[in-house]
Coordinates of N, CA and C and ligand atoms in Angstrom, one line a residue:
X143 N 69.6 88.1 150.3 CA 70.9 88.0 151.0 C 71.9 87.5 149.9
X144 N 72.6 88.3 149.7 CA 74.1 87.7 149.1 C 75.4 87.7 150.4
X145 N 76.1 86.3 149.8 CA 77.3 85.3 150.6 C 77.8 85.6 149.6
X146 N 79.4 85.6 150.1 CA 80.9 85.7 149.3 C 81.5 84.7 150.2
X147 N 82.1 83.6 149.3 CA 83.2 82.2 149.7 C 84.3 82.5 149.5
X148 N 85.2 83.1 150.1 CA 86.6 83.3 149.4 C 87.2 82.5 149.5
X149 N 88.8 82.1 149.0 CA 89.9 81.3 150.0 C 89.9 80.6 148.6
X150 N 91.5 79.8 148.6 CA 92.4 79.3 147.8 C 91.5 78.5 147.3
X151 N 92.1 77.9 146.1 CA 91.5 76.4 145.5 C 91.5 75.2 147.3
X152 N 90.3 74.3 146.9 CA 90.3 73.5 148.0 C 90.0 73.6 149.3
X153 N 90.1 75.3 149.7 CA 89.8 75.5 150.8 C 88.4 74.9 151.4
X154 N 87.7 74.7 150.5 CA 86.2 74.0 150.9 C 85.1 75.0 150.9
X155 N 84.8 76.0 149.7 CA 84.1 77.1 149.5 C 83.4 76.3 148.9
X156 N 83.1 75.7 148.5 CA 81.9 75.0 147.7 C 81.1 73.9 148.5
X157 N 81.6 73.3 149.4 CA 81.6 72.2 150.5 C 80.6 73.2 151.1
X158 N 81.1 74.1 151.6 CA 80.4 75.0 152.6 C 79.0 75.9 152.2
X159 N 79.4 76.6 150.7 CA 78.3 77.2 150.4 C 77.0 76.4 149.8
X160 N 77.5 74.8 149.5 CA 76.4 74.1 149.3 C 75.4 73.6 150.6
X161 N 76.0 73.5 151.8 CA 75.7 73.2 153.0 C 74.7 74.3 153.6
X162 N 75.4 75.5 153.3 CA 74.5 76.9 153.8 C 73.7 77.2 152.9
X163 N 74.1 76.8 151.9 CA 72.6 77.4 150.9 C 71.4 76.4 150.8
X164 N 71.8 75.3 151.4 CA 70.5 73.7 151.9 C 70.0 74.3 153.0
X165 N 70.7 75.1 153.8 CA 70.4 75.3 155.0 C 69.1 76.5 155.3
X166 N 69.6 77.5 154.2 CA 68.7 78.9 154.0 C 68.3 78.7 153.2
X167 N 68.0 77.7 152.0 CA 67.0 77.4 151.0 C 67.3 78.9 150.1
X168 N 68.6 79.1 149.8 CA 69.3 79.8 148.8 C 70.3 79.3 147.6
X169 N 70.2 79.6 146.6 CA 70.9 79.0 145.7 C 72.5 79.3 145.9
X170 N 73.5 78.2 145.7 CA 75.0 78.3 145.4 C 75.2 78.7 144.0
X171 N 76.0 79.5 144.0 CA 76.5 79.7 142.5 C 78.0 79.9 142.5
X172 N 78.1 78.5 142.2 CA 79.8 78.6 141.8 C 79.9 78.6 139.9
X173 N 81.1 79.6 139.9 CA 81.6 80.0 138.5 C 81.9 79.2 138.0
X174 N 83.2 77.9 138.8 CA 83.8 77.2 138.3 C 82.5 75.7 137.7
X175 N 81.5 75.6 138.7 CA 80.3 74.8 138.0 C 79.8 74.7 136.6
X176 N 79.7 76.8 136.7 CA 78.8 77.2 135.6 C 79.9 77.1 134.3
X177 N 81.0 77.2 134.3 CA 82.0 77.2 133.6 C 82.1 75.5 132.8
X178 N 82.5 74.7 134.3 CA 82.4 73.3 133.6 C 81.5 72.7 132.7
X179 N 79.7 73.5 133.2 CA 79.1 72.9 132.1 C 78.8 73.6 131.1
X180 N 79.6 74.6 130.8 CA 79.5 75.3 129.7 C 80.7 74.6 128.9
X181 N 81.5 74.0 129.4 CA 82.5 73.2 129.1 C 82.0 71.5 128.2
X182 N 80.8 71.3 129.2 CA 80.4 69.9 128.7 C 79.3 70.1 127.6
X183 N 79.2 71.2 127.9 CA 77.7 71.6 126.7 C 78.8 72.3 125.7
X184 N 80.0 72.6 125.5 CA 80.9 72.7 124.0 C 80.6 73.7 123.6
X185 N 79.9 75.0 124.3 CA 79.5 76.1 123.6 C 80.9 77.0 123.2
X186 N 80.5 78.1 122.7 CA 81.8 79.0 122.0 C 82.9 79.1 123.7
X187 N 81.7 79.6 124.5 CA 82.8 80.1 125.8 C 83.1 79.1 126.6
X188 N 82.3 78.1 126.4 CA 83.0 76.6 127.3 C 84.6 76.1 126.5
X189 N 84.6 76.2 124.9 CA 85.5 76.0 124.2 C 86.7 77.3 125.0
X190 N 86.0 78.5 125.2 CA 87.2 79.2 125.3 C 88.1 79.1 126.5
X191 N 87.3 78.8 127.5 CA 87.2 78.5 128.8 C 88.3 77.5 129.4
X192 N 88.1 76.5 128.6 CA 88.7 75.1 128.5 C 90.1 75.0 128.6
X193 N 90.6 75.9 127.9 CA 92.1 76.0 127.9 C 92.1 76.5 129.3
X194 N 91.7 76.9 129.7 CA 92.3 78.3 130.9 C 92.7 77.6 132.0
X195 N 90.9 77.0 132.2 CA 91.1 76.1 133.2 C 91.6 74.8 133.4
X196 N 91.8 74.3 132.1 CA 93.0 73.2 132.3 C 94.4 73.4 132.3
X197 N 94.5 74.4 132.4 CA 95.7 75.5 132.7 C 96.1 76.0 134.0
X198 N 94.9 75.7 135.0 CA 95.3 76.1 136.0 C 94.8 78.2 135.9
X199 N 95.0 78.2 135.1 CA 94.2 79.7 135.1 C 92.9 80.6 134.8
X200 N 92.9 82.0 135.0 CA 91.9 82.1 135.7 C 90.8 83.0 134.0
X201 N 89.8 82.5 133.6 CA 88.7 82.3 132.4 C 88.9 84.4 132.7
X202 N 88.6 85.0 131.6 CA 88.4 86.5 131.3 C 87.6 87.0 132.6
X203 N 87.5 88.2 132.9 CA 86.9 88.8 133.6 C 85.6 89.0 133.4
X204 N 85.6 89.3 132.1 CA 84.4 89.9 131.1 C 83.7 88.9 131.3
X205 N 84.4 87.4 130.7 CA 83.2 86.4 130.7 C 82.4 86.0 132.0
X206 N 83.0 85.9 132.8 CA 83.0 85.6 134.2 C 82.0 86.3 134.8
X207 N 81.9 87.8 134.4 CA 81.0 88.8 135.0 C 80.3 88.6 134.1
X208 N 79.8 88.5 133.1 CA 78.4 88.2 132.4 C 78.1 86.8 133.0
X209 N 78.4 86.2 133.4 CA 78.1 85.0 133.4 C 77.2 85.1 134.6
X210 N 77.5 85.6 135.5 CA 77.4 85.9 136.9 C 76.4 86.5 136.8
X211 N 76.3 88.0 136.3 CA 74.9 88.7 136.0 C 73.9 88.3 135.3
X212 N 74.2 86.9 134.8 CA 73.1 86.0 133.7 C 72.3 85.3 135.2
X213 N 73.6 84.7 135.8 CA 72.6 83.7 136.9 C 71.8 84.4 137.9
X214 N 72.7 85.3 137.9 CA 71.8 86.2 139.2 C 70.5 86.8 139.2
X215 N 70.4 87.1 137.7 CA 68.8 87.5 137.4 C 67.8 86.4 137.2
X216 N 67.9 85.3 137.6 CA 67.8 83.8 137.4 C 66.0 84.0 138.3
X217 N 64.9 83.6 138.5 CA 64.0 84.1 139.3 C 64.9 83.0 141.0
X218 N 65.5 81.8 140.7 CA 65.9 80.9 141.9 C 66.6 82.2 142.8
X219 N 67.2 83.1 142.4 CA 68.1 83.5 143.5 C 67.4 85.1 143.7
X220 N 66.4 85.1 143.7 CA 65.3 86.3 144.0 C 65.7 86.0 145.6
X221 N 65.5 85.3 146.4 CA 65.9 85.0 147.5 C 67.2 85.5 148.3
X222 N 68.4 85.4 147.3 CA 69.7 85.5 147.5 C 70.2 84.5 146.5
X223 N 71.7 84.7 146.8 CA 72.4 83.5 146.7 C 73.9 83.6 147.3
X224 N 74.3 82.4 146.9 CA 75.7 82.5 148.1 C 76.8 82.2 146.9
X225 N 77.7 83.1 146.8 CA 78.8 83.4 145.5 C 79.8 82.5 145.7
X226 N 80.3 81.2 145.3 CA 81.0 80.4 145.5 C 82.5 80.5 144.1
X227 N 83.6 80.9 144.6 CA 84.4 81.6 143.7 C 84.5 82.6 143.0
X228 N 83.9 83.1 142.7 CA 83.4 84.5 142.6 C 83.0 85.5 143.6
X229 N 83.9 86.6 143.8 CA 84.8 87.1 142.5 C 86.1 86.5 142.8
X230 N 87.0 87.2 141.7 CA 88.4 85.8 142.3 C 89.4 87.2 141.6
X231 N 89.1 88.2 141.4 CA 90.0 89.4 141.0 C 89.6 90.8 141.6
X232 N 90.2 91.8 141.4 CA 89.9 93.0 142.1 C 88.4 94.0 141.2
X233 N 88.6 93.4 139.7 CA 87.9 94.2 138.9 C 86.5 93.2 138.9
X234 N 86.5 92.0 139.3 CA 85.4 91.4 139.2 C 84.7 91.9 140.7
X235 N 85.7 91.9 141.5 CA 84.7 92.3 142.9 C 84.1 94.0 142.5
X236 N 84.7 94.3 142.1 CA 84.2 96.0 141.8 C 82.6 96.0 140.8
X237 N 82.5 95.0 139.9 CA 82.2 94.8 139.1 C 80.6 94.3 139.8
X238 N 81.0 93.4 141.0 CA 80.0 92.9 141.9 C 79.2 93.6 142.7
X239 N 80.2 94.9 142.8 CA 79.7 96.0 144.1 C 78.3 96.6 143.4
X240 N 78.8 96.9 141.8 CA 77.8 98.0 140.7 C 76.7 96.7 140.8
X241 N 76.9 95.2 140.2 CA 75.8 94.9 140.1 C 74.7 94.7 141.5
X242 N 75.1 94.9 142.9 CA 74.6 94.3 143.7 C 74.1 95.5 144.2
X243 N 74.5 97.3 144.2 CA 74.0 98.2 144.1 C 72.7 98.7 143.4
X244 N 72.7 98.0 142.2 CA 71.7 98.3 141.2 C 70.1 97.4 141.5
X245 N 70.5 96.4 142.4 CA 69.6 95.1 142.8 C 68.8 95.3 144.2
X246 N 67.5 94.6 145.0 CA 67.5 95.1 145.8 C 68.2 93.7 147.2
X247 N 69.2 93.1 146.7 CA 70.3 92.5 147.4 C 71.1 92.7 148.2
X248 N 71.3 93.0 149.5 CA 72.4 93.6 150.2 C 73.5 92.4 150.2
X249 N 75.1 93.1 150.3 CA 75.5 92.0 150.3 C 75.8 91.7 151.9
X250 N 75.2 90.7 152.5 CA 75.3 90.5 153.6 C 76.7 89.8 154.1
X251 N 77.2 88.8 154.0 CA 78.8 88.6 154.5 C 79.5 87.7 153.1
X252 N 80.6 87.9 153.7 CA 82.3 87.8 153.1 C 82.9 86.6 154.3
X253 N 83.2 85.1 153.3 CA 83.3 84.5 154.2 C 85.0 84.0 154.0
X254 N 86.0 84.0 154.7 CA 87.4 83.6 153.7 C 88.2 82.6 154.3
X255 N 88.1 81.6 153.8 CA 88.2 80.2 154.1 C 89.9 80.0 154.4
X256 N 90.7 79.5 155.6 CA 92.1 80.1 155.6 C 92.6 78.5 155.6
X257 N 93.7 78.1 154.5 CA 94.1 76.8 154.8 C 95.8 77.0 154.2
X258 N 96.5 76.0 155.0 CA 97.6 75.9 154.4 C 98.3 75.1 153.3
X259 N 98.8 75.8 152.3 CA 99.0 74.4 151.0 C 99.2 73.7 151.1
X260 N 100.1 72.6 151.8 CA 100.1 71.3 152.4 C 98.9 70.5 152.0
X261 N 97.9 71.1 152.9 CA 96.7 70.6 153.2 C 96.0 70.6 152.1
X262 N 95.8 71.8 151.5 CA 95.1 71.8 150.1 C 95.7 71.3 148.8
X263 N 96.7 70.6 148.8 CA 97.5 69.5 147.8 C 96.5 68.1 148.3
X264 N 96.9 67.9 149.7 CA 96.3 66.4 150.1 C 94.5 66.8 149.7
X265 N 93.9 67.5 149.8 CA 92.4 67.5 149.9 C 92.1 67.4 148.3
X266 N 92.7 68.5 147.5 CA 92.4 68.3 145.9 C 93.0 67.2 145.1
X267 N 93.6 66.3 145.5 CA 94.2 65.4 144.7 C 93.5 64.6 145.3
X268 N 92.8 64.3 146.8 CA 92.2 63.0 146.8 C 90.7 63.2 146.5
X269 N 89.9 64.4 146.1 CA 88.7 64.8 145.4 C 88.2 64.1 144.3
X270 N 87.5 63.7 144.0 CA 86.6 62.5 142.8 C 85.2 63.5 142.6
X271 N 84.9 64.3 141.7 CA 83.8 65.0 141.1 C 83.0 63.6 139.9
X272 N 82.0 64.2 140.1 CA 80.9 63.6 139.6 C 80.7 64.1 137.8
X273 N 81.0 64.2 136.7 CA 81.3 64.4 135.8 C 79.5 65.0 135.6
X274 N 78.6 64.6 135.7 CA 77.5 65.0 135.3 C 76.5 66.2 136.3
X275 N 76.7 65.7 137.5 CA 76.1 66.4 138.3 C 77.3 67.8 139.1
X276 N 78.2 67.5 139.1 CA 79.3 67.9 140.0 C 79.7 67.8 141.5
X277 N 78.6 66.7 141.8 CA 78.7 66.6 143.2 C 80.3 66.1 143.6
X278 N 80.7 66.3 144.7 CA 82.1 66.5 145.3 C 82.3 65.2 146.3
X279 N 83.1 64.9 146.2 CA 83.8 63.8 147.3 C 85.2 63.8 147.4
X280 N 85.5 63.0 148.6 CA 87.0 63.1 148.6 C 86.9 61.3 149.3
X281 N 88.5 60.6 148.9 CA 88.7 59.6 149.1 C 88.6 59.5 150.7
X282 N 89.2 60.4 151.7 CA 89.0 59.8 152.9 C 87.8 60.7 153.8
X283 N 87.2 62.0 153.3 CA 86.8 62.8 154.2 C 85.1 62.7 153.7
X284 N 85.0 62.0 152.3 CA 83.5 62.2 151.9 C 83.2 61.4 150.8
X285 N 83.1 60.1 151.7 CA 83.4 58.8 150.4 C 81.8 58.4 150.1
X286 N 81.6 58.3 149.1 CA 80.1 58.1 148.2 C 80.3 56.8 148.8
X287 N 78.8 56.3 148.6 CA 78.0 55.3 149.2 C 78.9 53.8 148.5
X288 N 78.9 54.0 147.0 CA 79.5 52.9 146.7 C 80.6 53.6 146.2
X289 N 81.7 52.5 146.1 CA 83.5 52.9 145.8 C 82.9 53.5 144.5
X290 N 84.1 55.0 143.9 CA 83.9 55.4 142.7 C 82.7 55.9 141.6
X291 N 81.3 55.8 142.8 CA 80.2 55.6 142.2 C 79.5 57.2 142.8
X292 N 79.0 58.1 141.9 CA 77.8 59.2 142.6 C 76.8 59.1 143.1
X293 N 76.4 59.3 144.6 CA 74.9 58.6 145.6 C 73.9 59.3 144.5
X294 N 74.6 60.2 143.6 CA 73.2 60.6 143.1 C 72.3 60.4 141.9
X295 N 73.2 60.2 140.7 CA 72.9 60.0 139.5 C 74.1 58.7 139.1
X296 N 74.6 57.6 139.9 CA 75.1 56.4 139.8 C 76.4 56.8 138.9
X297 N 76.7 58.0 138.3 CA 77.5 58.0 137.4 C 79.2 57.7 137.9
X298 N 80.2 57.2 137.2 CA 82.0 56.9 137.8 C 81.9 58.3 137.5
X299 N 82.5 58.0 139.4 CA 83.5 59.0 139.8 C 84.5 59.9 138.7
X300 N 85.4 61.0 138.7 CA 86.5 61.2 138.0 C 87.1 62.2 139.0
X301 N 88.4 62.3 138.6 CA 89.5 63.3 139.0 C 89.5 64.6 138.3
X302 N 89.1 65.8 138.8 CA 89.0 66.8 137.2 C 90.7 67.5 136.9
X303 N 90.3 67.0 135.6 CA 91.5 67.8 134.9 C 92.5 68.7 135.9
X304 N 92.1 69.9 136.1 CA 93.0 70.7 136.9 C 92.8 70.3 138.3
X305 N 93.2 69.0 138.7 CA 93.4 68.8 140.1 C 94.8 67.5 140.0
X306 N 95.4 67.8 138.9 CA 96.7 66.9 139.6 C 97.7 68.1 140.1
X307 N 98.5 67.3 140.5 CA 99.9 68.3 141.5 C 100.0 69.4 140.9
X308 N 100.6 69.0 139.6 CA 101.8 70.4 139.2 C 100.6 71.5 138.7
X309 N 99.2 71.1 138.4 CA 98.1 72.1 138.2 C 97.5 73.1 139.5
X310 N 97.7 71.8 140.3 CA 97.0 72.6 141.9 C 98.2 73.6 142.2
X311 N 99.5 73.0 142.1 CA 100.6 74.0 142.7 C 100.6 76.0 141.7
X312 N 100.1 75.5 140.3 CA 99.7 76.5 139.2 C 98.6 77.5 140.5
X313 N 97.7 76.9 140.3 CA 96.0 77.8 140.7 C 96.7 78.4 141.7
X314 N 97.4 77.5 142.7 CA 97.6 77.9 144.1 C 98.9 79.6 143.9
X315 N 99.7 79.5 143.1 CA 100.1 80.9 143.0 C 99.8 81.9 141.9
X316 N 98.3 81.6 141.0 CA 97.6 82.2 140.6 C 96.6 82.9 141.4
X317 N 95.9 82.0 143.0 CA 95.4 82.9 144.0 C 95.7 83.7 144.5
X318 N 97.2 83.5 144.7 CA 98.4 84.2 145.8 C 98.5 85.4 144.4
X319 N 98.3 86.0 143.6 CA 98.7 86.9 142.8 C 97.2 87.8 142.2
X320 N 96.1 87.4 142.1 CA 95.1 87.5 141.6 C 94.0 87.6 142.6
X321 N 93.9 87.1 143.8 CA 92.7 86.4 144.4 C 92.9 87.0 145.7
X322 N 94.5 86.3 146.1 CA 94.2 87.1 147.5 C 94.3 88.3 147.7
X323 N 94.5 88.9 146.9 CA 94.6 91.0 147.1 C 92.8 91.5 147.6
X324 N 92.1 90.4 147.5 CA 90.2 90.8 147.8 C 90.2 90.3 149.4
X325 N 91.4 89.7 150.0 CA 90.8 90.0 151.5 C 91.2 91.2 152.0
X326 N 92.4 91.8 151.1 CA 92.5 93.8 151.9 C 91.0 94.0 151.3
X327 N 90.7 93.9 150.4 CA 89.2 94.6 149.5 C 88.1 94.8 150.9
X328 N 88.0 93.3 151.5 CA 86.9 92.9 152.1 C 86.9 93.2 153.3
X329 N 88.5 93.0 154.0 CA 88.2 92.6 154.9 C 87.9 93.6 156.4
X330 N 87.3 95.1 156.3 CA 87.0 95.7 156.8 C 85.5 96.0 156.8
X331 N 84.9 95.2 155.7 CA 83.6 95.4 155.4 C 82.9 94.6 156.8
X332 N 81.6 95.5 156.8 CA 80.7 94.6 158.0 C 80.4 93.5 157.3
X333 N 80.3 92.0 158.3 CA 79.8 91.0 157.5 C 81.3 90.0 157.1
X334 N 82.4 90.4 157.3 CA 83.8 89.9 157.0 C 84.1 88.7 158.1
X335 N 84.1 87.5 157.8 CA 85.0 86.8 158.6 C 86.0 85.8 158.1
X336 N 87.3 85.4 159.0 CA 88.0 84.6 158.5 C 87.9 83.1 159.3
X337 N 87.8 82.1 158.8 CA 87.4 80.9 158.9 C 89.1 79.6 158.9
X338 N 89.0 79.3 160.2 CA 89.9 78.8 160.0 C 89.6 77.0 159.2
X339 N 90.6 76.5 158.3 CA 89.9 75.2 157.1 C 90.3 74.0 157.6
X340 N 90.8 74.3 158.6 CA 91.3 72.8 158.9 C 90.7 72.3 159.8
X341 N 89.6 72.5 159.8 CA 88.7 71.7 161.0 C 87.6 71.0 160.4
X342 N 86.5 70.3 160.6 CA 86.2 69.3 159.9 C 84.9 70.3 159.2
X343 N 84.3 69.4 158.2 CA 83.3 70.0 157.8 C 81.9 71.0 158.6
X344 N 81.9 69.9 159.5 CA 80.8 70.0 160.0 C 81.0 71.0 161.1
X345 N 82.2 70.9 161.5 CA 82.8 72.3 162.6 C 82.4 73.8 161.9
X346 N 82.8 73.7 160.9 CA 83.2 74.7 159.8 C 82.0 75.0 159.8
X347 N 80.8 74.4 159.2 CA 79.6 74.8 158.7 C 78.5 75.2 159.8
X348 N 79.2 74.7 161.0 CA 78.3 74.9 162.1 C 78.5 76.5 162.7
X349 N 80.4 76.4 162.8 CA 81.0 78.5 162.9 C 79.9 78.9 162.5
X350 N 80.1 79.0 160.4 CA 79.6 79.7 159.6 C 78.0 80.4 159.9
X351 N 77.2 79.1 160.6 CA 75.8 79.3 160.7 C 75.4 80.1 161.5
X352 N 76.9 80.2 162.5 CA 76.5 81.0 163.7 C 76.8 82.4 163.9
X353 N 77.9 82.7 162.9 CA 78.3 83.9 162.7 C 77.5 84.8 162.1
X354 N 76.9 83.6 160.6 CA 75.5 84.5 159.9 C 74.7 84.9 160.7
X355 N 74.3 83.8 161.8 CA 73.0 84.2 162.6 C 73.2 85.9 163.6
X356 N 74.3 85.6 163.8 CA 74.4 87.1 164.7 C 74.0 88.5 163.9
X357 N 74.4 88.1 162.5 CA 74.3 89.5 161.5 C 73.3 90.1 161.9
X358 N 72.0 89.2 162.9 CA 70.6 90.0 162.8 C 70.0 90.2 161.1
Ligands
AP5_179 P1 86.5 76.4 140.9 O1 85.8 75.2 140.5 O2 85.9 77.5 141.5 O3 87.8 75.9 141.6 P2 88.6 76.5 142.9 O4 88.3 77.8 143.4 O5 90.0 76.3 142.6 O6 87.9 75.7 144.1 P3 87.8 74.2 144.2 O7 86.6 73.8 143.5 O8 89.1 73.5 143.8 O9 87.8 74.0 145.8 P4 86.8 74.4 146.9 O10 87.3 75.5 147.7 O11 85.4 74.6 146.4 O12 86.9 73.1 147.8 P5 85.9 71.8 147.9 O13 84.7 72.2 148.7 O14 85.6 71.2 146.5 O15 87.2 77.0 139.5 C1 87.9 76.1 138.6 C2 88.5 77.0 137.5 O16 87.4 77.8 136.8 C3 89.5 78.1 137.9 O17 90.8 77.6 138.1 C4 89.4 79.1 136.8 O18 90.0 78.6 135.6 C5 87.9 79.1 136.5 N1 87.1 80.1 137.3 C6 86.2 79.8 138.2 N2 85.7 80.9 138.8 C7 86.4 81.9 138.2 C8 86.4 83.3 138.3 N3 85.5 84.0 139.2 N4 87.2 84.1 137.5 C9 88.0 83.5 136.6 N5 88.1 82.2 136.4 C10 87.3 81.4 137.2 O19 86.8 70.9 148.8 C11 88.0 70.3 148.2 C12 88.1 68.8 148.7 O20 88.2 68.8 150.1 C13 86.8 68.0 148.4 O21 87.2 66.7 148.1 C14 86.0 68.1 149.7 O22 85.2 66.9 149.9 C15 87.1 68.1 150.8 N6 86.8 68.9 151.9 C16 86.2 70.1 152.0 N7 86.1 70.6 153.2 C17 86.8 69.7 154.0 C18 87.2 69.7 155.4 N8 86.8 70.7 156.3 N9 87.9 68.6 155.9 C19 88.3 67.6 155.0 N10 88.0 67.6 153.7 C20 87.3 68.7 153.2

């Protein structure tokens, strides 16, 4: 089984695909993850990387899709996996179609997370990432066990780099130019749904589970 997470910065594609991929005992693969620790590990493409996304912009295509076709031959996602940011352009979704053609993976649903900016300013600015692990919180919607602290590897909290204002307001019309042109792409494909984001987590994850389940 392969999952596609669409939808703006914040929308809560990673919130969600971690929840459903616990749930199906399939791996999440978000780009922006694999990017950061290629970021913390200093390698040639984490260095290149670095600017982009502290920029609010969006890392090469090229790299992006190798990256992608590295995890995916991974033996964990023999199973599936659920595509968290990826693809985030027209040539990377094309790019996805050839590798998922070539595999014996159907792509089973296209999921596109719908929220309005407002909302996604207040959600990514009050977000605290876990610098080691990447686990996610937010000050009032998903507060760790202790203030500032990760339930999981005890490490301080942080704010990442491209999540103050004038960055988020950046990504946010770098989606609207780049990103959103893949729900014309998708959104006649069987397996397409649009998800409304402003409902709580657990609303959201419960839709999602239900709408998979109908796929048969
Ligand atoms: P990436 O890390 O993928 O960032 P993003 O797409 O901008 O998505 P976010 O991680 O900001 O948000 P999300 O939708 O996952 O929301 P979350 O669940 O955390 O990419 C970072 C950068 O890497 C890009 O800018 C680019 O430079 C590069 N990159 C990555 N992929 C690339 C690609 N394919 N091509 C090129 N470049 C690429 O939720 C947000 C917050 O809200 C959290 O605090 C969460 O706890 C909270 N929350 C979630 N759901 C709810 C809810 N229902 N109610 C209340 N709070 C909620």
């Amino acid at each position: 089984m392969i999952g596609i997470f669409l939808g703006a910065p914040g929308t809560g594609k990673g919130t969600q695909a971690k929840i459903l991929g616990e749930k199906l005992g399939i791996p999440q693969v978000s780009t922006g993850d694999i990017l950061r620790q290629a970021v913390r590990d200093k390698t040639v493409l984490g260095l290149k990387a670095k600017e982009k996304m502290d920029a609010g912009e969006l890392v090469s295509d090229d790299i992006v899709i190798g990256l992608v076709n590295e995890r995916l031959a991974l033996s964990d996602c023999n199973g599936g996996a659920l595509l968290d940011g990826f693809p985030r352009t027209i040539k990377q979704a094309e790019k996805l179609a050839g590798i998922i053609e070539k595999s014996t993976k159907p792509l089973d649903f296209i999921v596109n997370i719908d929220l309005d900016d407002e909302t996604i300013v207040e959600r990514i600015t009050a977000r605290r990432v876990c610098p080691v692990c990447d686990a996610v919180y937010h000050l009032k919607h998903k507060m760790p066990s202790k203030e500032g602290i990760c339930d999981n590897d005890s490490s301080d909290l942080i704010i990442r780099e491209d999540d103050k204002e004038e960055i988020v307001r950046e990504r946010l019309r770098v989606y609207r130019d780049e990103s959103a042109p893949l729900i014309g792409y998708y959104k006649n494909s069987d397996g397409y749904f649009n998800i409304d984001g402003s409902k709580s987590v657990n609303e959201i994850s419960d839709e999602i589970y239900l709408l998979i389940g109908k796929l048969g």
